[in-house]
Coordinates of C-alpha atoms in Angstrom, one line a residue:
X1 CA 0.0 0.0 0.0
X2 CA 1.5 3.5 -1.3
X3 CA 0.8 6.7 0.6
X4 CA 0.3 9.9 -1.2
X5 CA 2.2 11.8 1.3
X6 CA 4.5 14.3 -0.2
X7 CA 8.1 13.9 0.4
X8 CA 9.1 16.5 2.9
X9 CA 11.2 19.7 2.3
X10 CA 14.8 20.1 3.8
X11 CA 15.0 22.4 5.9
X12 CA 17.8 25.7 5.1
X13 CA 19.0 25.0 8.7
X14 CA 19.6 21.2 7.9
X15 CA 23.5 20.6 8.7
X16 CA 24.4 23.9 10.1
X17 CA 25.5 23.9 13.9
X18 CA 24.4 26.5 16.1
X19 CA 27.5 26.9 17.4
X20 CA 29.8 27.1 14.5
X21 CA 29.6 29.6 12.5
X22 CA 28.4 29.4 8.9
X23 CA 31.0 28.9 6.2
X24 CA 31.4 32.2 4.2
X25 CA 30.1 31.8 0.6
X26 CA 32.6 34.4 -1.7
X27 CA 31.6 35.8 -4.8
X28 CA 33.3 36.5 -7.5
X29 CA 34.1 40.5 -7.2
X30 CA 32.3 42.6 -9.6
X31 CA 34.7 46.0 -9.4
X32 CA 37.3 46.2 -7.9
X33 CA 37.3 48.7 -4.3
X34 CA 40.2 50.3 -2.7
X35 CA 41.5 48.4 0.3
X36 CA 40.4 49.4 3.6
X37 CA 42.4 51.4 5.7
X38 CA 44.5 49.5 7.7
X39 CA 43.3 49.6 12.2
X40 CA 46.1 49.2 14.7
X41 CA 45.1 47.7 17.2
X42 CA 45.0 48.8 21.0
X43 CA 44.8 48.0 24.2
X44 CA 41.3 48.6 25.7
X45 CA 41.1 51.5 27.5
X46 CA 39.5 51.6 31.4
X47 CA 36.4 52.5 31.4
X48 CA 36.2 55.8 33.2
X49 CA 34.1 55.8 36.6
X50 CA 30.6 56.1 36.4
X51 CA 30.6 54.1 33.1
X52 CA 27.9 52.2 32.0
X53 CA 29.1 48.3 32.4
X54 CA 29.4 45.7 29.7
X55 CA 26.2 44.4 28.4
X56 CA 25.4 40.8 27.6
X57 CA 26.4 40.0 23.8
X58 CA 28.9 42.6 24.3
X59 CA 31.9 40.8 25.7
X60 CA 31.1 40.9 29.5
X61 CA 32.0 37.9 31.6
X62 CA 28.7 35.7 33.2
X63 CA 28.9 36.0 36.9
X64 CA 26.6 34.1 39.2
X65 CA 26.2 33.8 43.0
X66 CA 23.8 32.8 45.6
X67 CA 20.8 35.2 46.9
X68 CA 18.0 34.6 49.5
X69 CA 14.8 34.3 47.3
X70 CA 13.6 37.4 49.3
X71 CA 16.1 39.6 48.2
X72 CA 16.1 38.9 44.6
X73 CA 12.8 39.8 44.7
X74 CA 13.4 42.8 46.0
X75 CA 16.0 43.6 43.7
X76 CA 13.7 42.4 40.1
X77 CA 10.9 44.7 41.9
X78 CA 13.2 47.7 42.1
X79 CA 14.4 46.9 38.5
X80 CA 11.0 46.4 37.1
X81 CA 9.6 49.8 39.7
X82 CA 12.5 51.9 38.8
X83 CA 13.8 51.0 34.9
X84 CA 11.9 54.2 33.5
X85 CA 13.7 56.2 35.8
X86 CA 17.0 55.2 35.8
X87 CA 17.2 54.0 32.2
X88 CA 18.8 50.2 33.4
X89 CA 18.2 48.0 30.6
X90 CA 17.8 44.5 32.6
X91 CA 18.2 42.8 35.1
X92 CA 22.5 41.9 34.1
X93 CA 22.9 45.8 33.7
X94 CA 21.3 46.8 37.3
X95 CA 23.6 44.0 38.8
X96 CA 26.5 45.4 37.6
X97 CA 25.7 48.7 38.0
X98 CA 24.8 48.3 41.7
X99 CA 28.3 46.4 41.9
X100 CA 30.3 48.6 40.8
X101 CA 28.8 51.1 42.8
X102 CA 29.6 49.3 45.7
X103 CA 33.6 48.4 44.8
X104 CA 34.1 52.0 44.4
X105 CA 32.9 52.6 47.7
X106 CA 35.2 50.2 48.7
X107 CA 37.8 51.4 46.9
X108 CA 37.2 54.6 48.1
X109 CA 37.0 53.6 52.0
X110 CA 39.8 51.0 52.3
X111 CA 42.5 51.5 49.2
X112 CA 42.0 55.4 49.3
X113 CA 40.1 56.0 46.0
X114 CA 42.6 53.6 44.0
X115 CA 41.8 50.2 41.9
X116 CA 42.9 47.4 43.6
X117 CA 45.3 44.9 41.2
X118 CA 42.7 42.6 39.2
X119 CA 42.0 39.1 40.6
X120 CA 41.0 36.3 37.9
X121 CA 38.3 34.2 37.9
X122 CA 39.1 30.9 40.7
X123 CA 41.6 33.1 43.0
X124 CA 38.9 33.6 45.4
X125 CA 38.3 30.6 47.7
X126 CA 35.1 28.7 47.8
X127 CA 33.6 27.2 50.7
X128 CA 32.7 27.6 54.2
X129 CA 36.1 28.5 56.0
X130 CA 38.1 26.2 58.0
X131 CA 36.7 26.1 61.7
X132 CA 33.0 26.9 60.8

């Protein structure tokens, strides 16, 4: 017994990963266009204080840590209460705002005004401490 189903379409995506990027088709050039100015690169530059902090898709780092449920629902209805206001674009930006905000303080109080020397990812020590 033959069915008179259709044969199904392939889909555009079939074969691509979502992670690799797709292979770059080239066509042949149609005129030829002066060749683009040459960038040198640099070193980033620090971001001056007060600066808005790097947004997700735009090369910041993923952070997480543990809250109390309570207070991170305090801190989405102050995002949510406040984002007209403020202009903070999600929940990511208000973090690091209100973090930053808090290591200059810091910096402020204990190193007098000065950055402290950059600490990597894993230099920190997890765990309760020894004795607890």
């Amino acid at each position: 017994m033959t069915s008179n189903r259709p044969t199904p379409r392939r889909s555009s995506l079939a074969g691509t990963s979502p992670v690799a990027p797709a292979p770059v088709e080239t066509a042949p050039p149609t005129a030829t266009a002066p060749p683009a100015p040459a960038v040198e690169a640099t070193a980033p530059e620090a971001a001056p204080a007060g600066a808005r902090p790097a947004r997700r898709g735009s090369g910041g780092n993923k952070v997480s840590f543990y809250q109390p449920a309570e207070d991170a629902a305090r801190m989405r209805a102050a995002l949510l209460n406040t984002q007209a206001q403020t202009g903070v674009r999600g929940l990511s930006d208000f973090i690091a705002r209100a973090c930053l905000a808090e290591v200059e303080r810091l910096e402020r109080e204990y190193n007098a005004g000065q950055a402290w020397d950059p600490i990597g990812p894993g230099q920190i020590p997890t765990g309760r401490p020894m004795g607890e």
